[in-house]
mmCIF file with all atom_site columns, C-alpha atoms in Angstrom:
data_model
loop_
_atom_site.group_PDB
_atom_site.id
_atom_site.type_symbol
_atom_site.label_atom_id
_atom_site.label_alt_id
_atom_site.label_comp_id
_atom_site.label_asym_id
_atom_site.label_entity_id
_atom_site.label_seq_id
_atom_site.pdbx_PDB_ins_code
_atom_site.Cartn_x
_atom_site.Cartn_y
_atom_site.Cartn_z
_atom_site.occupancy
_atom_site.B_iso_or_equiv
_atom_site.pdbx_formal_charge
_atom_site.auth_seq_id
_atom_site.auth_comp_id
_atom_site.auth_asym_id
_atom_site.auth_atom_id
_atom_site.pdbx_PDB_model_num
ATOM 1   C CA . UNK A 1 1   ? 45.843 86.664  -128.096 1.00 0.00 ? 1   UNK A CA 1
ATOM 2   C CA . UNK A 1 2   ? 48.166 85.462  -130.975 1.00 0.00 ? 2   UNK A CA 1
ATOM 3   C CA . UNK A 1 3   ? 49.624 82.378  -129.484 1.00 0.00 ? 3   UNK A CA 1
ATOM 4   C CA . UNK A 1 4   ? 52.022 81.210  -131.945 1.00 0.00 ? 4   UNK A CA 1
ATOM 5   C CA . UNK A 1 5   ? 55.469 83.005  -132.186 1.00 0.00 ? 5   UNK A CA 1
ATOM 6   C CA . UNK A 1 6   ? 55.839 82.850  -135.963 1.00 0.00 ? 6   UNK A CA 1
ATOM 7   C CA . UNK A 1 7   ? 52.827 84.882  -136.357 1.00 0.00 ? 7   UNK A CA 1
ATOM 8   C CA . UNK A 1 8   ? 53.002 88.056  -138.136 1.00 0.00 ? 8   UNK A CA 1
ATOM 9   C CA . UNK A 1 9   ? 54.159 91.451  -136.340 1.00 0.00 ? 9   UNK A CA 1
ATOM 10  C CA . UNK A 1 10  ? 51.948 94.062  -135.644 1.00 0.00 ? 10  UNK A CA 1
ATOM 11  C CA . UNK A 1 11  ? 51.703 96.205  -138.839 1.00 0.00 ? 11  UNK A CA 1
ATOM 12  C CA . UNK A 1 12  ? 50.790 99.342  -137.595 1.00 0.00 ? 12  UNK A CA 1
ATOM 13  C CA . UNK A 1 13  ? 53.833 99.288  -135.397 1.00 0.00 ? 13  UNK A CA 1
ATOM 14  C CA . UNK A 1 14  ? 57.512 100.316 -135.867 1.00 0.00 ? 14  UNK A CA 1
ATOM 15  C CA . UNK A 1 15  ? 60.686 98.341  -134.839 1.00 0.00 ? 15  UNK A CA 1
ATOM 16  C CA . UNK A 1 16  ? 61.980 101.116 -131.903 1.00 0.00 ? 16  UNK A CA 1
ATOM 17  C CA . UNK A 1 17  ? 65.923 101.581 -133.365 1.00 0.00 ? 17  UNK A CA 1
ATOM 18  C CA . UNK A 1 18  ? 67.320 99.384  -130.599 1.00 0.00 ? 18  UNK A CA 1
ATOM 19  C CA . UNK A 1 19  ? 69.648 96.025  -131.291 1.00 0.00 ? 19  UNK A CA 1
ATOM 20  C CA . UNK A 1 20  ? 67.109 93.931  -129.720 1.00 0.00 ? 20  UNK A CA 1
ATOM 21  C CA . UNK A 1 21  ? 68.681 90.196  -128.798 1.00 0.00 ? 21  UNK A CA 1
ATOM 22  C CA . UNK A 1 22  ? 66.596 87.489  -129.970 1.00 0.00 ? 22  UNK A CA 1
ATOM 23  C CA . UNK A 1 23  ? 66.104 84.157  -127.947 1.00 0.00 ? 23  UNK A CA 1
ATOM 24  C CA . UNK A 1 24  ? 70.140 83.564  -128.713 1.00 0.00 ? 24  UNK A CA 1
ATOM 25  C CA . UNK A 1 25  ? 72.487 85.382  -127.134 1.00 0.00 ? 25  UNK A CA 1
ATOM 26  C CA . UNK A 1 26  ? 75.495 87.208  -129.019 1.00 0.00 ? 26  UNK A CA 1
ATOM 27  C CA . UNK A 1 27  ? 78.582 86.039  -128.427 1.00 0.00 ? 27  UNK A CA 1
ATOM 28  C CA . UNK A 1 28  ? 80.842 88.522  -126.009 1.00 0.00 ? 28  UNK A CA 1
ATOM 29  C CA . UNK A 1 29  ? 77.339 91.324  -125.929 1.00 0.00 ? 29  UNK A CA 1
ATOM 30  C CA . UNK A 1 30  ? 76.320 89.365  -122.775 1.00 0.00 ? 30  UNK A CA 1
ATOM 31  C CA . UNK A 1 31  ? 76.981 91.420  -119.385 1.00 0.00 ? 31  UNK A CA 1
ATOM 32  C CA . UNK A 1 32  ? 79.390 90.506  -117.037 1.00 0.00 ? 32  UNK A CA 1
ATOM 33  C CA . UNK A 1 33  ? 77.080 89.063  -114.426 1.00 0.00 ? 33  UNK A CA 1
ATOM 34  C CA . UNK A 1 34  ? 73.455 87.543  -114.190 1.00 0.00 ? 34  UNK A CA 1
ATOM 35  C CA . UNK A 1 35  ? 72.250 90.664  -112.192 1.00 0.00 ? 35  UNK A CA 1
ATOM 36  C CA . UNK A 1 36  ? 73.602 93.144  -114.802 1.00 0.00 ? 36  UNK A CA 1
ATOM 37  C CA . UNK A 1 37  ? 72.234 90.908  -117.857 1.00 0.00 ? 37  UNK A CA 1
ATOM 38  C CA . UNK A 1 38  ? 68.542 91.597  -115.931 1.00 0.00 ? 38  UNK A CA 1
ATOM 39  C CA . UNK A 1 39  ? 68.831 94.932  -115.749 1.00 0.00 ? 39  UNK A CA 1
ATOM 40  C CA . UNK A 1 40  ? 70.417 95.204  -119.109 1.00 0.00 ? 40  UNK A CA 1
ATOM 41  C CA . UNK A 1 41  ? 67.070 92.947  -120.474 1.00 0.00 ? 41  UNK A CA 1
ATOM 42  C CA . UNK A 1 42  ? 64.512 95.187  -118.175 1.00 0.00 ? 42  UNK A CA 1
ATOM 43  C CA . UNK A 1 43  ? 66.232 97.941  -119.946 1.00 0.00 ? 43  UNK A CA 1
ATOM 44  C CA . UNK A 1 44  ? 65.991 96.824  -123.146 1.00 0.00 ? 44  UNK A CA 1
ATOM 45  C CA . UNK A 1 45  ? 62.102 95.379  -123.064 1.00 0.00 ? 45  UNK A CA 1
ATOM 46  C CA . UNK A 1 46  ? 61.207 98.974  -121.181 1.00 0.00 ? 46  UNK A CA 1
ATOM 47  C CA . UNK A 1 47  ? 62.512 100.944 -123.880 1.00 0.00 ? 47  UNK A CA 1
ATOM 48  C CA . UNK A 1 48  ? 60.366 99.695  -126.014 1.00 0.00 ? 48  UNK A CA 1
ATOM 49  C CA . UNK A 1 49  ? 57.469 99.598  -124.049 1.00 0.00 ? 49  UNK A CA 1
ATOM 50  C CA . UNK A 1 50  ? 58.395 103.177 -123.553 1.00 0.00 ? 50  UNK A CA 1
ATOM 51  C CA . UNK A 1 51  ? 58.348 104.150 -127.270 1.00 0.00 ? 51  UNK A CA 1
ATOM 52  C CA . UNK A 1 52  ? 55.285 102.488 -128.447 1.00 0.00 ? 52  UNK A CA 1
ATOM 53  C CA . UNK A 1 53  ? 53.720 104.156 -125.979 1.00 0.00 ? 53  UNK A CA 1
ATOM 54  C CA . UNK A 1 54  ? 51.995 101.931 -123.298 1.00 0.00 ? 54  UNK A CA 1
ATOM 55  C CA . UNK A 1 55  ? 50.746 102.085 -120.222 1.00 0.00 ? 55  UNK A CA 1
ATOM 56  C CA . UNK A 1 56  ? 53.085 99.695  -117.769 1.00 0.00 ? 56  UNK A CA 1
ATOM 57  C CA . UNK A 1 57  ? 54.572 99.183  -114.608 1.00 0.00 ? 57  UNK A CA 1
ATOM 58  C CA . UNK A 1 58  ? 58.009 97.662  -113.856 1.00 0.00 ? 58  UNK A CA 1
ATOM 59  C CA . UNK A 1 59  ? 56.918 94.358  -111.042 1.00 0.00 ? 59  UNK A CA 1
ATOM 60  C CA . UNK A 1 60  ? 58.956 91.714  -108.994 1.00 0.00 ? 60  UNK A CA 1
ATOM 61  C CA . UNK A 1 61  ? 62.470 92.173  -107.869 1.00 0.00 ? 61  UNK A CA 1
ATOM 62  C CA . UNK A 1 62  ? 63.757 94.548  -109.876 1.00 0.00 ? 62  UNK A CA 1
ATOM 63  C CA . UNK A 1 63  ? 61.058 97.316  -109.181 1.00 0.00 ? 63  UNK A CA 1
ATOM 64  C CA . UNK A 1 64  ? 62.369 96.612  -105.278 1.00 0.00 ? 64  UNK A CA 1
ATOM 65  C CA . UNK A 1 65  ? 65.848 97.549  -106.350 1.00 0.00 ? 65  UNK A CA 1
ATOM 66  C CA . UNK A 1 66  ? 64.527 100.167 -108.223 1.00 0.00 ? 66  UNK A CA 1
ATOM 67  C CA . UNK A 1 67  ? 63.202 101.827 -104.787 1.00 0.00 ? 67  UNK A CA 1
ATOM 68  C CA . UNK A 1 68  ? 66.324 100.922 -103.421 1.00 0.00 ? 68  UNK A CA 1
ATOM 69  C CA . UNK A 1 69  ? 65.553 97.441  -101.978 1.00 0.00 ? 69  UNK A CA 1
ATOM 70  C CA . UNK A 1 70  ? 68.912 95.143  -101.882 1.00 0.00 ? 70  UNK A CA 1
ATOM 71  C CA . UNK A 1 71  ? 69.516 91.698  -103.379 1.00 0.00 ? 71  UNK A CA 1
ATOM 72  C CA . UNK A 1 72  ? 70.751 89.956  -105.833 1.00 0.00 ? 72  UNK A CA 1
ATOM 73  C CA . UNK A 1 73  ? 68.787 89.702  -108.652 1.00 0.00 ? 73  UNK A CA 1
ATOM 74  C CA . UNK A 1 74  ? 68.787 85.918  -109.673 1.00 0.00 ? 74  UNK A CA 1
ATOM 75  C CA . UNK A 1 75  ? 65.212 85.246  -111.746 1.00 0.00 ? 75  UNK A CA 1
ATOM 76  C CA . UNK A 1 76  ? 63.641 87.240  -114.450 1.00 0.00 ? 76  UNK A CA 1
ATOM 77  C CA . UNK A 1 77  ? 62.165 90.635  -114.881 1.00 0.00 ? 77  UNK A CA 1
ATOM 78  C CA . UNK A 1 78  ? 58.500 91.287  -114.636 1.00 0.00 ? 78  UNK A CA 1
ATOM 79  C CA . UNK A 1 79  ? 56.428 93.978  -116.443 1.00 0.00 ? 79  UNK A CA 1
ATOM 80  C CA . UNK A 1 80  ? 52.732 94.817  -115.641 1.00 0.00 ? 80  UNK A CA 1
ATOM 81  C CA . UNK A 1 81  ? 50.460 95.955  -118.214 1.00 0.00 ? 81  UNK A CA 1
ATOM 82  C CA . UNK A 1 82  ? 46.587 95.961  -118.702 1.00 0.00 ? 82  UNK A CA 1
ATOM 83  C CA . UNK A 1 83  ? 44.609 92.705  -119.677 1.00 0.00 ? 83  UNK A CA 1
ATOM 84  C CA . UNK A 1 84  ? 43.268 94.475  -122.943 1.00 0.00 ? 84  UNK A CA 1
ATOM 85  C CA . UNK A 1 85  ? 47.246 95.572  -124.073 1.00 0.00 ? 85  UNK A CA 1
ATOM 86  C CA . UNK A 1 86  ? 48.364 91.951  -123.925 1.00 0.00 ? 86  UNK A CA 1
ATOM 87  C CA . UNK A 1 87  ? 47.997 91.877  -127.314 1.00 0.00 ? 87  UNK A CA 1
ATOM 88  C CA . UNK A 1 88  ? 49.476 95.070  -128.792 1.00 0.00 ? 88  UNK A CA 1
ATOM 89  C CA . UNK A 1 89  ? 52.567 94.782  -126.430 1.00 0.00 ? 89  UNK A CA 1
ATOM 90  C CA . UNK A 1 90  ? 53.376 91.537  -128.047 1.00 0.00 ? 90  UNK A CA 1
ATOM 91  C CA . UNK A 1 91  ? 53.335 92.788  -131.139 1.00 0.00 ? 91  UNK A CA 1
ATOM 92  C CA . UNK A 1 92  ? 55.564 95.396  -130.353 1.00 0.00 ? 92  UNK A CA 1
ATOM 93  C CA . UNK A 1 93  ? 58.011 93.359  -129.016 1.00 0.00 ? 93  UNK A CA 1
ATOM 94  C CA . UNK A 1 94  ? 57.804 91.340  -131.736 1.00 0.00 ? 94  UNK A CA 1
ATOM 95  C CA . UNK A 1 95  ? 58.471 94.098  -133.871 1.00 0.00 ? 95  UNK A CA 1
ATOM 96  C CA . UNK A 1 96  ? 61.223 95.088  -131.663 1.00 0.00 ? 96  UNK A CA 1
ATOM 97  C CA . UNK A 1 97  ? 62.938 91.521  -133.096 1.00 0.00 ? 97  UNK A CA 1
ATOM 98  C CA . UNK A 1 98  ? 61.877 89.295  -129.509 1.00 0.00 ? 98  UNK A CA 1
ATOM 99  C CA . UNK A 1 99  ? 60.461 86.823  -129.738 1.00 0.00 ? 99  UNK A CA 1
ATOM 100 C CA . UNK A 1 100 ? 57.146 85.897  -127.866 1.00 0.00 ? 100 UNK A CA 1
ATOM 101 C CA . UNK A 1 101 ? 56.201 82.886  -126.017 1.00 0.00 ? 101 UNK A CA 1
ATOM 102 C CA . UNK A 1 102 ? 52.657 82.062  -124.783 1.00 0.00 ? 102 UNK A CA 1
ATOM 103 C CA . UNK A 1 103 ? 53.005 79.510  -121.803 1.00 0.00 ? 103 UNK A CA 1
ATOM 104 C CA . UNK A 1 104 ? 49.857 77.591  -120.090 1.00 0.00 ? 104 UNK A CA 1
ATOM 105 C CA . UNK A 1 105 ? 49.434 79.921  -117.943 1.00 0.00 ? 105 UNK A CA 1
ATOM 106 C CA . UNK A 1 106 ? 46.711 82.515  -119.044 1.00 0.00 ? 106 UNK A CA 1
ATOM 107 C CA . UNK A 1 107 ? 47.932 85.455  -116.856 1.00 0.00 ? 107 UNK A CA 1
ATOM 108 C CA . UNK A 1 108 ? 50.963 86.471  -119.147 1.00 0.00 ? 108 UNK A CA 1
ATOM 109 C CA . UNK A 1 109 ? 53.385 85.682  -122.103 1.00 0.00 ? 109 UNK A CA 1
ATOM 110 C CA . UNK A 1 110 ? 57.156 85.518  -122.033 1.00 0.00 ? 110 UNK A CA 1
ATOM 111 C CA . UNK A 1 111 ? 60.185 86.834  -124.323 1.00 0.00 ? 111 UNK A CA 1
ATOM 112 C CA . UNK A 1 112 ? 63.833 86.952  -124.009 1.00 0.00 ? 112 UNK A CA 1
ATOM 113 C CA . UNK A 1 113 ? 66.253 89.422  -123.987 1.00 0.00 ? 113 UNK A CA 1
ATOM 114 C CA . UNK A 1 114 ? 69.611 89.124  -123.669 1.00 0.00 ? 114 UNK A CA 1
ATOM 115 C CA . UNK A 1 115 ? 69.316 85.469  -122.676 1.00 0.00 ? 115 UNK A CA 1
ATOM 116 C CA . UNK A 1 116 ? 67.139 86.870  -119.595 1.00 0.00 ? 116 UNK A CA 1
ATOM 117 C CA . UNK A 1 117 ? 63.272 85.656  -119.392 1.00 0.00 ? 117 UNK A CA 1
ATOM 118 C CA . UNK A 1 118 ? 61.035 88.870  -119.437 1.00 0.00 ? 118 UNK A CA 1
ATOM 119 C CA . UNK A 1 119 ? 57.330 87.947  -117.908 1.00 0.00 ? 119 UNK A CA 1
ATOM 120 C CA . UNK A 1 120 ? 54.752 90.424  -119.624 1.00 0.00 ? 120 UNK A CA 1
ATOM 121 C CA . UNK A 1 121 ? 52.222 89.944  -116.727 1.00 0.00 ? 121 UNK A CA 1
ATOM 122 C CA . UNK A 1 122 ? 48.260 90.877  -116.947 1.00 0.00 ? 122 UNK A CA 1
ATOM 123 C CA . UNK A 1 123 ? 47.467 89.586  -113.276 1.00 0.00 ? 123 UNK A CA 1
ATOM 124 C CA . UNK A 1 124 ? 48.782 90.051  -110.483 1.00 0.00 ? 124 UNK A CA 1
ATOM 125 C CA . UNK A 1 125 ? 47.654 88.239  -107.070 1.00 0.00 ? 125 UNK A CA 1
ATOM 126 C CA . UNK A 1 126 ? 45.392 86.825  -109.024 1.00 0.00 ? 126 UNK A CA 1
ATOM 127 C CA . UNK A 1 127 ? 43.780 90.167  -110.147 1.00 0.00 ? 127 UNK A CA 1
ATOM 128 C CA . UNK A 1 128 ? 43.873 91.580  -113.535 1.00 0.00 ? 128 UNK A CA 1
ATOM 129 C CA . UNK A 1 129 ? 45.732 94.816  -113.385 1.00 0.00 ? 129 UNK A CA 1
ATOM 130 C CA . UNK A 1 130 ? 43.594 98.155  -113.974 1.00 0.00 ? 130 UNK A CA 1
ATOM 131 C CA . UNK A 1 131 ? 44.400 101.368 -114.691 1.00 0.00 ? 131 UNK A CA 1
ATOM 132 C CA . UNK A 1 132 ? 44.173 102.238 -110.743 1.00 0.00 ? 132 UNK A CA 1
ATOM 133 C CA . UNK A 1 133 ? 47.233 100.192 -110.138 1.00 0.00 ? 133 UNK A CA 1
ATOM 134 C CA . UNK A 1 134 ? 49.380 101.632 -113.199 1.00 0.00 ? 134 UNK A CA 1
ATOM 135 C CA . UNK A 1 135 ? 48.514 104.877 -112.407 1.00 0.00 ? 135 UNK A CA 1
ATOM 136 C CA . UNK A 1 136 ? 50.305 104.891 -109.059 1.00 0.00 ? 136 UNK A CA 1
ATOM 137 C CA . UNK A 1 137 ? 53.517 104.040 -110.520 1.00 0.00 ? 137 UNK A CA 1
ATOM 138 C CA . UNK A 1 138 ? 56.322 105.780 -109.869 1.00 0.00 ? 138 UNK A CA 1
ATOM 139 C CA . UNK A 1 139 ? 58.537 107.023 -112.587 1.00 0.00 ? 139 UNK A CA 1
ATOM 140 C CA . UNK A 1 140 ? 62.160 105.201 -111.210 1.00 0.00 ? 140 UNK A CA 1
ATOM 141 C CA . UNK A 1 141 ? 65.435 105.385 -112.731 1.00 0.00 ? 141 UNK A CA 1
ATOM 142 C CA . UNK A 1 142 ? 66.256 101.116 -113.280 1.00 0.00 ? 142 UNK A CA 1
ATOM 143 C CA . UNK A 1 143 ? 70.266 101.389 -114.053 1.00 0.00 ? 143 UNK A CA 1
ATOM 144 C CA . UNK A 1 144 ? 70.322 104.277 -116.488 1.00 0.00 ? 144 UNK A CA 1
ATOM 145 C CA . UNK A 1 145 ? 66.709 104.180 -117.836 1.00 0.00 ? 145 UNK A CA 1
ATOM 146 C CA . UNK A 1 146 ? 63.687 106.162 -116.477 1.00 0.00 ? 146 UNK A CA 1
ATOM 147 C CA . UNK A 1 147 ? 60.207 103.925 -116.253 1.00 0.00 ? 147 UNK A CA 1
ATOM 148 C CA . UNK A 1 148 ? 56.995 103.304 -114.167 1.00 0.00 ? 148 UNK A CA 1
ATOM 149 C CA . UNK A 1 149 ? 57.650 101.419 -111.266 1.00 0.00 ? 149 UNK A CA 1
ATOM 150 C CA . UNK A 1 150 ? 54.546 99.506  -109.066 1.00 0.00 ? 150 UNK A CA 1
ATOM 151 C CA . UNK A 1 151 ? 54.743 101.533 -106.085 1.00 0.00 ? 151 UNK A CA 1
ATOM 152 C CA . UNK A 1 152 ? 56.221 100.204 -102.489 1.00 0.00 ? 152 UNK A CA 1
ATOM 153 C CA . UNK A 1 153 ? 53.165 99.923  -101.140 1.00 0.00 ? 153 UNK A CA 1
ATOM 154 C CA . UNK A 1 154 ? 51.140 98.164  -104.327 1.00 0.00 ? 154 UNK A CA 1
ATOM 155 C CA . UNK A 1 155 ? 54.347 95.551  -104.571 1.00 0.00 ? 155 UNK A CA 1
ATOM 156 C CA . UNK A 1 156 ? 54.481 94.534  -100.978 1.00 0.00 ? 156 UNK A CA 1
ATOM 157 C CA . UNK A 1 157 ? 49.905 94.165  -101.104 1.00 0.00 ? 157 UNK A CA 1
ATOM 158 C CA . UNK A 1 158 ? 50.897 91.910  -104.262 1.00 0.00 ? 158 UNK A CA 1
ATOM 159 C CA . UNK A 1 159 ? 53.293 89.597  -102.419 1.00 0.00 ? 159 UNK A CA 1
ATOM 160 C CA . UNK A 1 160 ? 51.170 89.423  -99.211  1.00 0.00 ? 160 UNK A CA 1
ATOM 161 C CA . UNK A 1 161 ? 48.189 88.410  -100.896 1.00 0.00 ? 161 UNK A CA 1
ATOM 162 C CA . UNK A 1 162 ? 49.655 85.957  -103.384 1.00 0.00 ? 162 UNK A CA 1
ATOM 163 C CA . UNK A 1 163 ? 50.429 83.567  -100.261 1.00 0.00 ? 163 UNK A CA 1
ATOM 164 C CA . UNK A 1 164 ? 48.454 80.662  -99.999  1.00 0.00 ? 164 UNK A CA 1
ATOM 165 C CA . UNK A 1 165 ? 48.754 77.305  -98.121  1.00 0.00 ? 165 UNK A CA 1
ATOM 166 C CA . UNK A 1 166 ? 50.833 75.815  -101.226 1.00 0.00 ? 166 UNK A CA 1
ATOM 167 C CA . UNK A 1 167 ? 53.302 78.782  -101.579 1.00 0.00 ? 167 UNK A CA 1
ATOM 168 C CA . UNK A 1 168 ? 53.782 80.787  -98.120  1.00 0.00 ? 168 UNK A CA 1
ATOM 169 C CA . UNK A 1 169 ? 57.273 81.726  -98.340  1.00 0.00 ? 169 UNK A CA 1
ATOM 170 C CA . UNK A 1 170 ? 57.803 84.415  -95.940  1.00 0.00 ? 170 UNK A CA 1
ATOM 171 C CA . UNK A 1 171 ? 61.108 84.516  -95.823  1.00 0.00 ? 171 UNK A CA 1
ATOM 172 C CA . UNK A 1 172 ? 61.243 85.621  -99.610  1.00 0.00 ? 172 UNK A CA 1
ATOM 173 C CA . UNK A 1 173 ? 59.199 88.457  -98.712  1.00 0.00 ? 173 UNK A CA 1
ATOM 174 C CA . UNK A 1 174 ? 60.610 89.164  -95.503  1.00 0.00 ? 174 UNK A CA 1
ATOM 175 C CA . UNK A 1 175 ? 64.031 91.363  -97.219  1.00 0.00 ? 175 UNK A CA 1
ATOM 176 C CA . UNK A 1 176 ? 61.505 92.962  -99.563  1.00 0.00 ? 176 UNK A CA 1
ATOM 177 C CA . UNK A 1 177 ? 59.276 94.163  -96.577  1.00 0.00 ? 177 UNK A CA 1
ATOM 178 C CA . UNK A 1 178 ? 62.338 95.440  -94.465  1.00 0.00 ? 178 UNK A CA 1
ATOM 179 C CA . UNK A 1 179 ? 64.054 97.000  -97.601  1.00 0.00 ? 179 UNK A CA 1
ATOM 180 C CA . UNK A 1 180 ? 60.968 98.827  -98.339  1.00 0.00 ? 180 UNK A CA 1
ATOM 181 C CA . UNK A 1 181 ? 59.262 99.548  -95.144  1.00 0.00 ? 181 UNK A CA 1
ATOM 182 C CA . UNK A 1 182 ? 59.963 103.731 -95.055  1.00 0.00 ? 182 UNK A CA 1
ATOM 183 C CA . UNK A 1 183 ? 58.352 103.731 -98.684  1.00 0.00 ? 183 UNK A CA 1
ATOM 184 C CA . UNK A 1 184 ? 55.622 101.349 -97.887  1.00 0.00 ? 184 UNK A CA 1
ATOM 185 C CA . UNK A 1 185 ? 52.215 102.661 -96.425  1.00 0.00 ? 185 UNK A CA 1
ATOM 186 C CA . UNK A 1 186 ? 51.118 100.330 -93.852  1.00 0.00 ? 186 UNK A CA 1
ATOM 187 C CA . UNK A 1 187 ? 47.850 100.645 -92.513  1.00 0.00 ? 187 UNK A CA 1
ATOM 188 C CA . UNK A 1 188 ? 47.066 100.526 -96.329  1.00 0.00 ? 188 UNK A CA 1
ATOM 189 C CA . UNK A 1 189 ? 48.557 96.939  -96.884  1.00 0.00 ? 189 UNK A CA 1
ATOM 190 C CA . UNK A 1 190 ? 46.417 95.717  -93.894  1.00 0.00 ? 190 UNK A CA 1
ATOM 191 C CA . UNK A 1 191 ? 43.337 97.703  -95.419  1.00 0.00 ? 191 UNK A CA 1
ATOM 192 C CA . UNK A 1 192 ? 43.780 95.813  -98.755  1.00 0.00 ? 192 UNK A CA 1
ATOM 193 C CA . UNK A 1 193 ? 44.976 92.159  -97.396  1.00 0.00 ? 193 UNK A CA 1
ATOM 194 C CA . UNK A 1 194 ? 41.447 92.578  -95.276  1.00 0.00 ? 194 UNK A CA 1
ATOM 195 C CA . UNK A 1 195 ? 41.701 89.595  -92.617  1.00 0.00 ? 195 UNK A CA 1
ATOM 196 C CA . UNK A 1 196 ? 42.615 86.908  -95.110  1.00 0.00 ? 196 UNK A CA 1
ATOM 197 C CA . UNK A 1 197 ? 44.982 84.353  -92.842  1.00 0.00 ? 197 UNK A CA 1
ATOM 198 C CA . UNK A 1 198 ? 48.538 84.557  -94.534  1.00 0.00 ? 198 UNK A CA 1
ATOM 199 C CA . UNK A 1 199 ? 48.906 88.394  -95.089  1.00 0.00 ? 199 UNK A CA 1
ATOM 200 C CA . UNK A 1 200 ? 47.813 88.929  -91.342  1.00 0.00 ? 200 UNK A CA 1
ATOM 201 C CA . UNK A 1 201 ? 50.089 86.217  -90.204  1.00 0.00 ? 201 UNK A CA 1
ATOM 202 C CA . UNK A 1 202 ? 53.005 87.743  -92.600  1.00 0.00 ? 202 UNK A CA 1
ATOM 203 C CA . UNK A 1 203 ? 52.148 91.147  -90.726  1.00 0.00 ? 203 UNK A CA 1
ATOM 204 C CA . UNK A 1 204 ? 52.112 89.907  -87.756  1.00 0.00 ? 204 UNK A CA 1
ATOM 205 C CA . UNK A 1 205 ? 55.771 88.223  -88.127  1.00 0.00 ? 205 UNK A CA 1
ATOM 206 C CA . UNK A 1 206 ? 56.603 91.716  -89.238  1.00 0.00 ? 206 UNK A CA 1
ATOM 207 C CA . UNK A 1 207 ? 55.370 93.184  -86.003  1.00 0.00 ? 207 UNK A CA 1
ATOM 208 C CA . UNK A 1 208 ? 57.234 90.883  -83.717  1.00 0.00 ? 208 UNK A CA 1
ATOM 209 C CA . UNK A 1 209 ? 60.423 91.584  -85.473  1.00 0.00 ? 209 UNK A CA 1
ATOM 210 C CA . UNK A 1 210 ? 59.896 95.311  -85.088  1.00 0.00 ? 210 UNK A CA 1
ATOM 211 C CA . UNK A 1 211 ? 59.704 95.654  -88.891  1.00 0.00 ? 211 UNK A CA 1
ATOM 212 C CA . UNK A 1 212 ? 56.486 97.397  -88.678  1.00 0.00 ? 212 UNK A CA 1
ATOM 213 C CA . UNK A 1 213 ? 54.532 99.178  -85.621  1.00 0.00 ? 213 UNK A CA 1
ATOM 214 C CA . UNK A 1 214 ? 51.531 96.514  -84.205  1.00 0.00 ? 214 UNK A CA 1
ATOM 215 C CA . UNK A 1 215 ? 48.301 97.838  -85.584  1.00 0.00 ? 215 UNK A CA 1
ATOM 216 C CA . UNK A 1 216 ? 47.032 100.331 -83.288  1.00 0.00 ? 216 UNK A CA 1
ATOM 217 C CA . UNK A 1 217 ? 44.026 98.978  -80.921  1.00 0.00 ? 217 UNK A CA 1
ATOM 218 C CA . UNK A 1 218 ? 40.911 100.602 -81.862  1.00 0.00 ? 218 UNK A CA 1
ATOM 219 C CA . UNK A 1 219 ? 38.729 102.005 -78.419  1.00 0.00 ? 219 UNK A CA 1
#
């Protein structure tokens, strides 16, 4: 992957016609609030996406309040595309007039729009994400602008299994999980999170709090 953020833009690639902020904000362009400026940015960086025609999924918080979850959104805004893409998307934001930032981590690269931080993310849960997992996105409407969304169900398998015994924040996920749990199929997170300890003690919080139904005994 081009690393350094001087490096030329993708020639076979047109700038979409959108006023793309760079790393600087415009004076007085700048929404109101730090949750509009988000959506404003996921706007903006799915747009393109849009027209240059990749395959992506909106991730993180705002794909929960794009199926209606609550919250304030506070961080960034995450975008899912395939491994192999990495490369191509960057160089259509690039061409879009962001600029791109490689970090050390080697599971995604960054930009900024509208002073926001956009993570362009290629693993999720420490998976790479496939075709399988963009393909049951759900085409959501985030503010004003239609887009994939990572289904209920794929978002809430990604937060279970990204706990570990260094980052086990359940009550993060614990809003997400009762925002989303009409939308979310269950038996299917416990199929995919297998018996690994923190998902199954995350579900079973859930149960005791009458989130969820307890898993049915088998006979």
């Amino acid at each position: 992957m081009t690393q350094a953020p001087g490096d030329e833009r993708a020639p076979d690639l047109q700038a979409p016609d959108l006023q793309a902020p760079g790393p600087e904000p415009t004076p007085g362009r700048l929404p109101p609030d730090r949750s509009q400026a988000i959506l404003e940015a996921t706007k903006q960086v799915g747009t393109i996406l849009k027209r240059a025609g990749h395959k992506f999924a909106l991730a993180g918080s705002v794909a929960v309040y794009a199926h209606g979850g609550t919250g304030t959104l506070q961080h960034d805004t995450d975008f899912c595309v395939l491994p192999e893409d990495a490369e191509a998307v960057a160089g259509s934001l690039r061409a879009a007039g962001l600029t791109v930032r490689v970090p050390p981590e080697d599971w995604l690269v960054k930009t900024t729009c509208f002073d926001q931080d956009v993570d362009i993310i290629f693993e999720l849960a420490h998976q790479p994400v496939t075709v399988d997992l963009l393909s049951r996105a759900e085409e959501l409407p985030v503010d004003s602008v239609h887009m994939p969304v990572l289904s209920a169900t794929d978002l809430v398998v990604n937060l279970s299994t990204a706990f570990s015994e260094h980052h086990c924040d359940f009550g993060a996920v614990l809003p997400v999980a009762r925002s989303l749990r009409e939308k979310v199929d269950w038996p299917e997170v416990r199929r995919r999170c297998g018996d690994e300890p923190m998902p199954a003690a995350f579900l079973y919080l859930l149960e005791r709090l009458n989130v969820i139904d307890p898993e049915p005994e088998e006979r």
